[in-house]
Coordinates of C-alpha atoms and ligand atoms in Angstrom, one line a residue:
M1 CA 23.5 50.4 26.6
A2 CA 20.8 47.5 26.6
E3 CA 17.7 49.9 26.5
N4 CA 19.5 51.3 22.7
G5 CA 19.9 47.6 21.4
N6 CA 22.7 47.3 19.1
T7 CA 24.9 50.4 19.7
N8 CA 26.3 49.5 16.4
A9 CA 23.5 50.0 14.8
K10 CA 23.0 53.4 12.5
I11 CA 19.0 52.9 13.2
S12 CA 17.3 51.1 15.8
C13 CA 13.6 50.9 16.5
R14 CA 12.8 49.9 19.9
N15 CA 9.6 48.3 21.2
I16 CA 7.4 50.9 19.0
S17 CA 3.8 50.5 18.9
K18 CA 1.9 52.9 17.1
T19 CA -2.3 53.6 18.1
F20 CA -4.0 56.3 15.8
I21 CA -7.2 57.9 17.5
Q22 CA -9.6 58.0 14.6
K23 CA -12.6 60.2 14.2
G24 CA -15.1 59.6 17.0
S25 CA -12.5 58.9 19.6
Q26 CA -12.0 55.4 17.4
K27 CA -8.8 53.8 18.4
V28 CA -7.0 52.1 15.6
H29 CA -3.9 49.7 16.8
V30 CA -1.4 50.0 13.8
L31 CA 2.3 49.0 15.5
E32 CA 2.8 46.4 18.0
D33 CA 6.5 46.3 19.3
I34 CA 8.3 46.5 16.4
S35 CA 12.2 46.2 17.2
L36 CA 14.9 46.8 14.3
D37 CA 18.5 47.3 14.1
V38 CA 19.9 48.6 10.8
E39 CA 23.5 48.9 10.2
E40 CA 25.4 51.3 8.5
N41 CA 24.8 51.1 5.1
E42 CA 22.6 48.0 5.1
F43 CA 20.2 47.6 2.5
V44 CA 16.5 47.0 4.2
V45 CA 13.4 46.0 3.2
I46 CA 10.4 46.5 4.9
L47 CA 7.8 44.1 2.9
G48 CA 4.0 43.8 3.3
P49 CA 0.4 43.8 1.6
G50 CA -1.7 47.6 2.0
Q51 CA -2.2 48.9 5.0
C52 CA -0.2 46.6 7.0
G53 CA 1.2 49.9 8.8
K54 CA 4.4 50.4 6.6
S55 CA 4.0 53.8 5.7
T56 CA 3.7 54.4 9.4
L57 CA 6.5 52.7 10.7
L58 CA 9.0 54.5 7.9
R59 CA 6.9 58.1 8.9
I60 CA 8.0 57.0 12.5
M61 CA 11.6 56.7 11.8
A62 CA 11.4 59.9 9.7
G63 CA 10.4 62.0 12.9
L64 CA 7.0 62.6 11.4
E65 CA 5.2 60.4 13.5
T66 CA 5.5 59.9 17.1
P67 CA 5.2 56.4 18.3
T68 CA 2.8 55.6 21.5
T69 CA 5.3 53.6 22.5
G70 CA 8.9 52.9 21.7
S71 CA 11.5 54.9 20.4
V72 CA 13.9 55.5 17.3
V73 CA 17.6 55.8 18.0
I74 CA 19.9 57.0 15.2
N75 CA 23.6 56.5 16.0
G76 CA 22.9 56.6 19.7
K77 CA 20.5 59.3 19.9
E78 CA 16.8 59.5 20.0
V79 CA 14.8 60.9 17.4
D80 CA 12.3 63.6 18.1
G81 CA 11.3 65.1 15.1
P82 CA 13.0 64.8 11.3
G83 CA 16.3 65.9 10.9
Q84 CA 18.8 66.2 8.0
D85 CA 20.0 62.6 8.7
R86 CA 17.3 61.5 7.2
G87 CA 16.5 62.0 3.4
L88 CA 12.8 60.8 2.4
V89 CA 11.4 59.9 -0.9
F90 CA 7.2 59.4 -1.2
Q91 CA 5.3 57.7 -3.7
S92 CA 3.9 60.9 -4.4
Y93 CA 7.0 62.7 -5.9
M94 CA 6.5 65.8 -3.5
L95 CA 8.1 68.0 -6.1
F96 CA 7.6 71.8 -5.4
A97 CA 5.7 72.7 -9.0
W98 CA 6.9 75.9 -9.8
R99 CA 10.7 74.7 -9.4
T100 CA 13.4 73.3 -11.9
V101 CA 14.9 70.1 -11.4
M102 CA 17.7 72.5 -10.3
G103 CA 15.7 74.5 -7.8
N104 CA 14.4 71.2 -6.4
V105 CA 17.3 69.4 -5.6
E106 CA 19.3 72.3 -4.4
M107 CA 16.5 73.3 -2.1
G108 CA 17.7 71.8 1.5
P109 CA 21.1 73.1 1.4
K110 CA 19.5 76.1 0.6
L111 CA 17.4 75.9 3.3
R112 CA 20.5 75.0 5.4
G113 CA 21.9 78.2 4.4
V114 CA 24.6 76.7 2.3
G115 CA 26.0 79.2 -0.7
K116 CA 24.4 79.5 -4.4
E117 CA 28.0 78.2 -5.7
E118 CA 28.7 75.5 -3.1
R119 CA 24.6 73.9 -3.4
R120 CA 25.0 74.5 -7.2
K121 CA 27.5 72.0 -6.8
V122 CA 26.1 69.7 -4.8
A123 CA 23.0 69.5 -6.7
Q124 CA 24.7 69.1 -10.1
H125 CA 26.2 66.1 -8.5
Y126 CA 23.1 64.6 -7.3
I127 CA 21.3 65.6 -10.8
D128 CA 24.0 63.6 -12.4
M129 CA 24.0 60.7 -10.0
V130 CA 20.5 60.1 -11.2
G131 CA 21.2 60.6 -14.8
L132 CA 19.3 64.0 -15.4
Q133 CA 22.2 66.1 -16.9
G134 CA 20.3 68.3 -19.2
F135 CA 16.9 68.3 -17.4
E136 CA 18.7 71.2 -14.6
S137 CA 16.0 73.7 -16.0
K138 CA 12.9 71.4 -17.0
F139 CA 9.7 71.9 -14.5
P140 CA 8.2 69.0 -12.8
H141 CA 5.6 69.0 -15.1
Q142 CA 7.9 68.4 -18.2
L143 CA 9.0 65.5 -16.7
S144 CA 8.0 61.4 -17.1
G145 CA 6.8 59.6 -13.7
G146 CA 10.1 57.8 -13.2
M147 CA 12.0 61.1 -14.0
K148 CA 10.3 63.3 -11.5
Q149 CA 11.3 60.2 -8.9
R150 CA 15.0 60.6 -9.9
V151 CA 14.6 64.7 -8.8
G152 CA 13.2 63.0 -5.7
I153 CA 16.1 61.0 -5.2
A154 CA 18.7 63.6 -6.1
R155 CA 16.9 65.9 -3.8
A156 CA 17.1 63.9 -1.1
Y157 CA 20.6 62.6 -1.3
A158 CA 21.2 66.4 -1.6
N159 CA 21.1 66.8 2.0
Q160 CA 23.8 64.2 2.4
P161 CA 21.7 62.4 4.8
E162 CA 23.0 59.3 6.9
V163 CA 19.7 57.2 6.4
M164 CA 17.1 56.8 3.2
L165 CA 14.0 56.5 3.8
L166 CA 12.1 55.3 0.8
D167 CA 8.2 54.9 0.7
E168 CA 7.0 52.9 -1.9
P169 CA 8.7 55.3 -4.4
F170 CA 8.3 53.6 -7.5
G171 CA 4.7 52.6 -6.7
Q172 CA 3.3 54.8 -9.3
L173 CA 5.7 53.7 -12.3
D174 CA 4.8 51.2 -15.2
A175 CA 6.4 47.9 -14.8
Q176 CA 9.3 48.9 -17.3
T177 CA 10.0 51.9 -15.4
R178 CA 9.8 50.2 -12.2
I179 CA 12.5 47.8 -12.8
Y180 CA 14.7 50.4 -14.5
M181 CA 14.5 52.3 -11.6
E182 CA 15.4 49.5 -9.4
Q183 CA 18.6 48.7 -11.2
E184 CA 19.3 52.7 -10.9
T185 CA 18.6 52.3 -7.0
V186 CA 21.4 49.3 -6.8
R187 CA 23.5 51.7 -9.2
I188 CA 23.2 54.6 -6.8
W189 CA 23.7 52.4 -3.7
E190 CA 26.5 51.2 -4.9
Q191 CA 28.1 54.5 -6.2
E192 CA 27.2 56.3 -2.6
K193 CA 26.7 53.7 -0.2
R194 CA 24.0 54.4 2.3
T195 CA 22.2 53.2 4.8
V196 CA 18.5 52.4 3.0
I197 CA 15.0 52.1 4.5
F198 CA 12.7 50.9 1.3
V199 CA 9.1 49.9 2.1
T200 CA 7.6 48.1 -0.7
N201 CA 4.4 45.9 -1.2
N202 CA 6.4 44.0 -4.0
I203 CA 8.2 40.8 -3.3
D204 CA 10.2 40.9 -6.8
E205 CA 11.4 44.6 -5.6
A206 CA 12.3 43.4 -1.9
L207 CA 14.4 40.3 -3.5
Y208 CA 16.0 42.6 -6.1
L209 CA 17.2 45.4 -3.6
G210 CA 17.5 44.0 0.1
D211 CA 20.2 42.6 1.9
R212 CA 17.6 41.8 4.2
I213 CA 13.8 41.8 4.2
I214 CA 11.3 42.3 6.9
C215 CA 8.0 40.7 6.3
M216 CA 4.9 42.4 8.3
E217 CA 2.2 40.4 9.1
G218 CA -0.7 40.9 6.7
K219 CA -3.5 42.9 9.1
L220 CA -3.0 45.1 11.9
P221 CA -2.0 45.9 13.9
G222 CA 1.5 45.7 12.0
R223 CA 4.0 43.3 13.4
I224 CA 7.2 41.6 12.3
R225 CA 6.8 38.4 11.0
E226 CA 9.5 37.2 9.9
V227 CA 13.1 38.3 8.6
Y228 CA 15.1 37.1 5.9
E229 CA 18.7 37.4 4.6
V230 CA 19.4 38.2 1.0
N231 CA 23.0 36.6 0.4
L232 CA 22.5 36.8 -3.3
P233 CA 25.1 38.8 -5.4
R234 CA 24.2 42.2 -7.2
P235 CA 23.0 42.8 -10.1
R236 CA 20.1 40.1 -9.1
K237 CA 18.4 38.2 -11.3
F238 CA 14.7 37.4 -11.4
T239 CA 15.0 34.5 -13.3
D240 CA 18.1 33.1 -11.0
H241 CA 17.5 30.1 -9.2
E242 CA 18.0 31.3 -6.1
F243 CA 15.8 34.3 -6.2
L244 CA 13.0 32.3 -7.6
K245 CA 13.6 29.9 -4.7
L246 CA 13.5 32.3 -2.1
R247 CA 10.7 34.2 -3.6
H248 CA 8.5 31.3 -3.0
E249 CA 9.9 30.5 0.3
I250 CA 8.5 33.9 1.6
T251 CA 5.4 33.9 -1.0
E252 CA 4.6 30.8 0.9
A253 CA 4.9 31.9 4.3
S254 CA 3.0 35.1 3.7
E255 CA -0.2 36.3 2.8
L256 CA 1.4 38.7 -0.5
T257 CA -0.1 37.1 -3.4
L258 CA 2.0 36.6 -6.7
Ligands
LIG1 N1 -3.0 60.0 10.6 C1 -3.4 58.9 10.7 N2 -4.5 58.9 11.7 C2 -5.8 57.8 11.9 N3 -5.1 56.8 11.4 C3 -4.3 56.8 10.1 C4 -3.3 57.6 10.3 N4 -2.0 57.3 9.2 C5 -2.4 55.9 9.2 N5 -3.4 55.2 9.9 C6 -4.1 53.9 9.7 O1 -3.2 53.2 9.7 C7 -3.4 52.1 8.9 C8 -1.6 51.8 8.4 O2 -1.6 52.9 7.6 P1 -0.2 52.5 7.1 O3 0.0 54.0 5.5 O4 1.0 52.8 7.8 O5 -0.3 51.4 6.0 P2 0.6 50.5 4.9 O6 1.0 49.4 4.9 O7 2.0 51.6 4.3 O8 -0.6 50.7 3.5 P3 0.1 50.9 2.0 O9 0.8 49.9 1.5 O10 -1.9 51.0 1.4 O11 -0.1 52.7 2.0 C9 -4.3 52.3 8.1 O12 -5.5 51.7 8.5 C10 -4.7 53.8 8.4 O13 -5.8 54.1 8.2

């Protein structure tokens, strides 16, 4: 099945290009020939500066946008829209303001018709996993940014997706909370292994999290510039010699600023 690339891949992008037609029928060529295979349980980070097409690529994987050419394949099947097999976490928390933490996390199973007792059990498991036990009946406005993003992560997991797609989920958090959430992300991923694709413009975050870093070109149309394997044991240390060496290499080779 050559057209699907690596048949062992959990999710594959095959020759994806995307052109948007903006106001006044102006064309914006956002992605050019992106091919990527992600293995089951692999943690892949897509790294690039603002406006290089990262979010568009993730939205195509999520089935929220259609590629102009190419396709996304999950478990050998072509994606033709959003699906429960993919859990999404965005930078803006996208929580239901009028629902409690429990109400937000159990929403997915509820929509799928899972009975109350069972969905509460599942939701509680993921609320516990993200460390929000005791906050089940709070509303989003009663939570800090980090806590809101924990709800977003628990809500995505509650659908028990095979692939987690995260788009700069910690971009709105202060530096300290962000590092804490990165540590939590690794802990959760080690506890509940999933295939993860994580978009960021932050090189330290990419190196802390990823098994592999997909570096995008710094300008449109977005292309994969380079792929780095990060063979460092977890939990990683920002001050570790090998960490800093790879950080230097990526920074030198890219247009990212320190
Ligand atoms: N629906 C759309 N219609 C028209 N243009 C779009 C649309 N979505 C994205 N774009 C354009 O695509 C380009 C890349 O945007 P995208 O959000 O994918 O980049 P990004 O790397 O994720 O940026 P950031 O890190 O700033 O979010 C931008 O120039 C944007 O204006």
